[in-house]
CSV table of C-alpha atoms and ligand atoms in Angstrom, one decimal:
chain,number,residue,atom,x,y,z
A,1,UNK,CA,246.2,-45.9,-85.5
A,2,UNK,CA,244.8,-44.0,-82.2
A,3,UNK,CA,240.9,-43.4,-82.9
A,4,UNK,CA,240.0,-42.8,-79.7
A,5,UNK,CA,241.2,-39.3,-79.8
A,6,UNK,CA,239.1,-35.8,-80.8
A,7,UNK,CA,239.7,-35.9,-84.8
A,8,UNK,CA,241.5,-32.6,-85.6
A,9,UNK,CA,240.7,-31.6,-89.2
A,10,UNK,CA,243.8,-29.9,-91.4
A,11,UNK,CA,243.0,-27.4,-93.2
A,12,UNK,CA,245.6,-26.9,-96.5
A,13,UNK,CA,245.9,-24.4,-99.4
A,14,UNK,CA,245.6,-26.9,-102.7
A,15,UNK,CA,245.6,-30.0,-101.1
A,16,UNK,CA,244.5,-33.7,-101.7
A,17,UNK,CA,241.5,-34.5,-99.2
A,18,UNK,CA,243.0,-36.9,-96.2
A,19,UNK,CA,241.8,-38.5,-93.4
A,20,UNK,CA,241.8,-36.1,-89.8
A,21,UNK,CA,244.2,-37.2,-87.3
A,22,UNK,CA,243.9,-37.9,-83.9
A,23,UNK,CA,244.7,-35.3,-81.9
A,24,UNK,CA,248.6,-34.3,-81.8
A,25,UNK,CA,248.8,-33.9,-78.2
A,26,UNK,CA,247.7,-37.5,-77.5
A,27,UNK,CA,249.3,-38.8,-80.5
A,28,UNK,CA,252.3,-37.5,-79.2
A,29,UNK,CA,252.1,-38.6,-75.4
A,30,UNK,CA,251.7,-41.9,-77.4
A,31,UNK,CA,254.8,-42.1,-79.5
A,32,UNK,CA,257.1,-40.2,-76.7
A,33,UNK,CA,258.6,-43.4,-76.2
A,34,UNK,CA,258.1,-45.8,-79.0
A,35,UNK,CA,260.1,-47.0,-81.7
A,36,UNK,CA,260.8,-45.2,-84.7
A,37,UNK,CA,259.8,-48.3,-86.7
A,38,UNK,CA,256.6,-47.8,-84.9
A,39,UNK,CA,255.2,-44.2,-85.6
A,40,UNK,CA,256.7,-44.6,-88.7
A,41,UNK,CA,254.4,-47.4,-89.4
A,42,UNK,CA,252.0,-45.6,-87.6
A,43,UNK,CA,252.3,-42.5,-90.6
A,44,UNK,CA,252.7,-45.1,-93.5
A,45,UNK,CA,248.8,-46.5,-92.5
A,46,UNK,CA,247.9,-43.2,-91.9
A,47,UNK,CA,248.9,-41.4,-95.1
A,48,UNK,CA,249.9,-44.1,-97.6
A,49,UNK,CA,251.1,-42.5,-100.9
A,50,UNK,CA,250.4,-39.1,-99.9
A,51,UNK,CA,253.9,-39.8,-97.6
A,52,UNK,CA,257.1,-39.1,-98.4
A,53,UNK,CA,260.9,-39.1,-96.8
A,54,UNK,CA,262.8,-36.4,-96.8
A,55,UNK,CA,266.6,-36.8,-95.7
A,56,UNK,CA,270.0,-35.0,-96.6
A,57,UNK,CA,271.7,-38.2,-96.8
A,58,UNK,CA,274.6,-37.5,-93.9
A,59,UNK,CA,273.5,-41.2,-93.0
A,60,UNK,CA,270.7,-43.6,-94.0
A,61,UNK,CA,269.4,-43.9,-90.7
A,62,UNK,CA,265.9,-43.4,-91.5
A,63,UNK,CA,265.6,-44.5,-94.7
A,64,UNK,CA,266.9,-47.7,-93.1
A,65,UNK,CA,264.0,-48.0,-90.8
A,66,UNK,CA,261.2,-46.3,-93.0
A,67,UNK,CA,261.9,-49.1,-95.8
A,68,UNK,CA,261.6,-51.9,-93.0
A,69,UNK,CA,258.0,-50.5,-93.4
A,70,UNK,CA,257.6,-49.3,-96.8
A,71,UNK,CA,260.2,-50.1,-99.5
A,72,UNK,CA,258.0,-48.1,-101.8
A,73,UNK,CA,258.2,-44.6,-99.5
A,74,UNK,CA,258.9,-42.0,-101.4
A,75,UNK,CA,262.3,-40.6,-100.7
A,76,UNK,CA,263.2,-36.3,-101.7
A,77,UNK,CA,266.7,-35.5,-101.7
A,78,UNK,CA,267.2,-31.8,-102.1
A,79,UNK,CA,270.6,-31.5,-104.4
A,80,UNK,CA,271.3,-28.3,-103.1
A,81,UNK,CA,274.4,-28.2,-106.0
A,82,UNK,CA,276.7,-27.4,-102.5
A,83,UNK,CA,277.1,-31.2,-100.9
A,84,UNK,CA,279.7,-32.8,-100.3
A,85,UNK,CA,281.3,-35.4,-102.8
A,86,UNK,CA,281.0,-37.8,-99.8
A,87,UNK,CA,277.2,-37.1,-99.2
A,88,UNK,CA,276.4,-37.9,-102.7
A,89,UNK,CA,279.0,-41.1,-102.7
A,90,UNK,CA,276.2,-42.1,-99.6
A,91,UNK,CA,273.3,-41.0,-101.7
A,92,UNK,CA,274.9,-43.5,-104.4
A,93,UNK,CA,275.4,-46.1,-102.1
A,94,UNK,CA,271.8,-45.7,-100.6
A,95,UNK,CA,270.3,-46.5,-103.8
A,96,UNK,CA,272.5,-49.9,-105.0
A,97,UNK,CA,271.2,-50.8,-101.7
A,98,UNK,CA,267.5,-50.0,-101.5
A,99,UNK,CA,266.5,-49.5,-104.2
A,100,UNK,CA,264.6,-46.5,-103.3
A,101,UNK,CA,262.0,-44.8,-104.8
A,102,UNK,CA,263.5,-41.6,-105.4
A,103,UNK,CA,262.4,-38.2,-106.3
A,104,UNK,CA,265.5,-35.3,-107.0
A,105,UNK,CA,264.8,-32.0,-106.5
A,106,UNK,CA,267.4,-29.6,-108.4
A,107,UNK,CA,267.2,-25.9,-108.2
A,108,UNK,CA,267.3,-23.1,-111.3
A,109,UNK,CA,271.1,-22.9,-113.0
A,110,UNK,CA,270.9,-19.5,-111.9
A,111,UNK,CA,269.3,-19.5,-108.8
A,112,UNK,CA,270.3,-18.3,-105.4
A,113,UNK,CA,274.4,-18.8,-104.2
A,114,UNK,CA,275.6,-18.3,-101.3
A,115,UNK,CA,278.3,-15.7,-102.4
A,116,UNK,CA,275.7,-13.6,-104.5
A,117,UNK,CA,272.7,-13.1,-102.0
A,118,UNK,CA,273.8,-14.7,-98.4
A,119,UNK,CA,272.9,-17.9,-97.0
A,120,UNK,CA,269.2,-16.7,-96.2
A,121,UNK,CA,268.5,-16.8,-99.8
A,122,UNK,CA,270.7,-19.6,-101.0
A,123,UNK,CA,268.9,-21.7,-98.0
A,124,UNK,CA,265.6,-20.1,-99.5
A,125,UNK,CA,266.0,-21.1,-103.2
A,126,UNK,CA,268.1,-24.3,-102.8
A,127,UNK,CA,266.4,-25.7,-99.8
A,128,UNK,CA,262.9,-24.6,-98.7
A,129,UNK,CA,261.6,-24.1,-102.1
A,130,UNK,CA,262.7,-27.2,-103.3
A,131,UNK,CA,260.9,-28.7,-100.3
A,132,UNK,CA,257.9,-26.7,-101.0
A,133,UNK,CA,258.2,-28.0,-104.6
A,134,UNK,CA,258.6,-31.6,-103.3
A,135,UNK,CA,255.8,-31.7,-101.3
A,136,UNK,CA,252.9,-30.7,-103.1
A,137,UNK,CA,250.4,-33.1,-103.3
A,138,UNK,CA,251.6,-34.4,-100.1
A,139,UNK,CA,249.6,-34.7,-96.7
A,140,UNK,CA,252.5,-35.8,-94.6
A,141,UNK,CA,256.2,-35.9,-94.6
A,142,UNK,CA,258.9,-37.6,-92.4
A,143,UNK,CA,261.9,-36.0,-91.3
A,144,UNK,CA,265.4,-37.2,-89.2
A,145,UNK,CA,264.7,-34.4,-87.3
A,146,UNK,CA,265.8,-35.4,-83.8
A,147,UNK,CA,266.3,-33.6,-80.3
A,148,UNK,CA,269.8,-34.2,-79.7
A,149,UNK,CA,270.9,-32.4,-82.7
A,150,UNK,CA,271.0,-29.2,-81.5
A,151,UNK,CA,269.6,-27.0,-78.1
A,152,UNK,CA,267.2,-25.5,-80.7
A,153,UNK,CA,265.7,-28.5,-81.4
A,154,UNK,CA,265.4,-30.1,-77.8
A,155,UNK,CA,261.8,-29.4,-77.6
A,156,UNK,CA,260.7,-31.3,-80.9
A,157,UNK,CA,257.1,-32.9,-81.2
A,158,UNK,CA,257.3,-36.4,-82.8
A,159,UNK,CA,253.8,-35.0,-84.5
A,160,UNK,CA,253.1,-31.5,-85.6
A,161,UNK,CA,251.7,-29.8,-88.5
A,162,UNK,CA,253.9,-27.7,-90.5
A,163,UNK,CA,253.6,-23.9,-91.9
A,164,UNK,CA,251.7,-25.7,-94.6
A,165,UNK,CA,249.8,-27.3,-93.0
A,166,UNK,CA,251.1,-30.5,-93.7
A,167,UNK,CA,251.5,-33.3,-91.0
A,168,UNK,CA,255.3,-33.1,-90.4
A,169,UNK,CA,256.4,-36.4,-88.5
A,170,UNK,CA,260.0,-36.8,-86.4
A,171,UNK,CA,260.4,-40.4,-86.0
A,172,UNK,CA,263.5,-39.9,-84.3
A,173,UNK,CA,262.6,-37.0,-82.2
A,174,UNK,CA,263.1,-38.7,-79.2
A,175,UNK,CA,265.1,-41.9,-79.9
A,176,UNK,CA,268.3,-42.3,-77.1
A,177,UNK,CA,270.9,-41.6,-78.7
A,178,UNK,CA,272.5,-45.2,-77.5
A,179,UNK,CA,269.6,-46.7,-79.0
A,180,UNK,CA,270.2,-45.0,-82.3
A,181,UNK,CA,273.8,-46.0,-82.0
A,182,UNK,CA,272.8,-49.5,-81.7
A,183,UNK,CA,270.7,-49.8,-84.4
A,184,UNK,CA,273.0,-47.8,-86.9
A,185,UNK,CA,275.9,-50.6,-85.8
A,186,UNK,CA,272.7,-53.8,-86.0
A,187,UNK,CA,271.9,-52.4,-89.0
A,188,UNK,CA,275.1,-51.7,-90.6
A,189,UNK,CA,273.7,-48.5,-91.6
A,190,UNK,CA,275.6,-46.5,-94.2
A,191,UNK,CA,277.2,-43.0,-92.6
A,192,UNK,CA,278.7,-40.2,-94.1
A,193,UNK,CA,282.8,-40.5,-93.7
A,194,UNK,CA,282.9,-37.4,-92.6
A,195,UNK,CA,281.7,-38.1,-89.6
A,196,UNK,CA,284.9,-40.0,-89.3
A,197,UNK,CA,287.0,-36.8,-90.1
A,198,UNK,CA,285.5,-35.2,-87.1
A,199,UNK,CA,282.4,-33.4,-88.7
A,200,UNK,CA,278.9,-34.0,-86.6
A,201,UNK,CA,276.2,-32.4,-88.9
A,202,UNK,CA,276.8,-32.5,-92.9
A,203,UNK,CA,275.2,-30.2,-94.4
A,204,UNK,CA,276.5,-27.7,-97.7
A,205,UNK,CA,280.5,-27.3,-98.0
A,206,UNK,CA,280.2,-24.1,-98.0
A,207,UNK,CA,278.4,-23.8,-94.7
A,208,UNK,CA,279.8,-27.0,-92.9
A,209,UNK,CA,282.8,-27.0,-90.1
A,210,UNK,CA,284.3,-29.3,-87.8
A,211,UNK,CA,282.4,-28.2,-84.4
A,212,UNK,CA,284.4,-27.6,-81.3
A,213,UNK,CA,285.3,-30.9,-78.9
A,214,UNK,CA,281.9,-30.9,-76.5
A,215,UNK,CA,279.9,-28.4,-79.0
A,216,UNK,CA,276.1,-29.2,-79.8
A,217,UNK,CA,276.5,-31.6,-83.1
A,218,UNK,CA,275.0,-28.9,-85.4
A,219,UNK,CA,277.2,-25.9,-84.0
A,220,UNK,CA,279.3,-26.7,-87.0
A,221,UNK,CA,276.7,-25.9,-89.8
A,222,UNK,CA,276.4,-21.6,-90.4
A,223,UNK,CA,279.7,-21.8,-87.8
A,224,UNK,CA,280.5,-18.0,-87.6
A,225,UNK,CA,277.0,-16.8,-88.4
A,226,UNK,CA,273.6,-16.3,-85.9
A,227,UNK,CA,272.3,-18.5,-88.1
A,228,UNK,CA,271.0,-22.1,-86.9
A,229,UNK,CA,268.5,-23.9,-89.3
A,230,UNK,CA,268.0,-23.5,-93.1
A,231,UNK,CA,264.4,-23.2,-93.1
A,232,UNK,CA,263.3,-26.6,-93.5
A,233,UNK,CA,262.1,-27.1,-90.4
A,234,UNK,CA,260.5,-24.3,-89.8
B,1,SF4,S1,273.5,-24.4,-96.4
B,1,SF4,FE1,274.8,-22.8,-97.3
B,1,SF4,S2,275.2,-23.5,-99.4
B,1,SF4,FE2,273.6,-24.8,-98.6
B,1,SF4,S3,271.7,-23.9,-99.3
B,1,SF4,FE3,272.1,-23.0,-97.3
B,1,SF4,S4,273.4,-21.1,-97.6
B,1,SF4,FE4,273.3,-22.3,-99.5
């Protein structure tokens, strides 16, 4: 942990008192080039329980390498009630084979569809609410966020706070994308099939294509729309 850095104190609506953080500038100059393993380690001694994973399961890329640190970290899968059979048969196979500690999040029978009210509000009650719900009580959260997903996401910090004013951490931000690929294949990390079927971002059926050959990976997910995240990350 960097202590040498001006202490930046977070200030949060209802939150559980936490330690300040170095400040995110530095802390991110640091981690610009370290391994995921390591600012993930960095977050786990940081934050302890008040940490938790959040991934939509289109690979187990980083619960992989956030249960090399913590097998206990708390992982939040949002079950949209839109995912692909295939996502869920990862999710399955994520849990025979870590055992995770994980936490559900399911929205209202009759909430939100994307037929009914438009994707901003299915996004809003079947994603970013459920995140909201999943997070209280939280000081910190990890994401698989990463650079190379999309030109709208080239600029990512590894460190930042959120609109919550949570500490949201990217791990993978800046991981090469060969060094990823080596690890996934070292690691025998579990990916969705799909990705075998010429998808490159897995999100909802209803909101998932095949991009077009040389397309950013995420050009698939809204294809047809203006639309290019679902809120989470915002
Ligand atoms: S990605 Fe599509 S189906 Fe999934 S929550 Fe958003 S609008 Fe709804």
């Amino acid at each position: 942990m960097t202590t040498t850095a001006t202490p930046v104190l977070l200030t949060r609506r209802s939150a559980p008192t936490h330690p300040a953080i170095p400040d995110l500038d530095r802390l991110n100059d640091r981690f610009e080039s370290a391994h995921p393993v390591e600012i993930i380690r960095w977050a786990v001694s940081m934050f302890g329980d008040s940490l938790c994973l959040t991934t939509s399961f289109q690979d187990t890329l980083l619960v992989d390498l956030a249960v090399s640190v913590d097998p206990e970290v708390e992982v939040v899968f949002l079950d949209t009630g839109f995912h692909f059979a295939e996502t869920l048969d990862v999710l399955r196979r994520a849990q025979a084979r870590y055992s995770l500690h994980l936490r559900v999040e399911r929205p209202d029978p009759d909430a939100a569809d994307v037929w009914a009210s438009g994707q901003e509000a299915c996004c809003k009650a079947r994603k970013v609410d459920l995140l909201d719900c999943a997070l209280a009580g939280k000081v910190a959260w990890l994401s698989g966020l990463r650079r190379d997903d999309s030109g709208a996401r080239a600029s990512a910090p590894i460190v930042e706070v959120d609109r919550r004013g949570l500490i949201k951490v990217n791990p993978m931000a800046a991981w090469p994308a060969d060094d990823a690929d080596t690890y996934v294949r070292d690691h025998d990390v579990i990916r969705n099939p799909l990705f075998a079927d010429g998808y490159t971002s897995v999100g909802c059926w209803p909101c998932t294509e095949r991009p077009a050959p040389g397309a950013d990976p995420r050009s698939g997910r809204w294809a047809g729309s203006t639309r290019t995240e679902c809120g989470l990350h915002l």
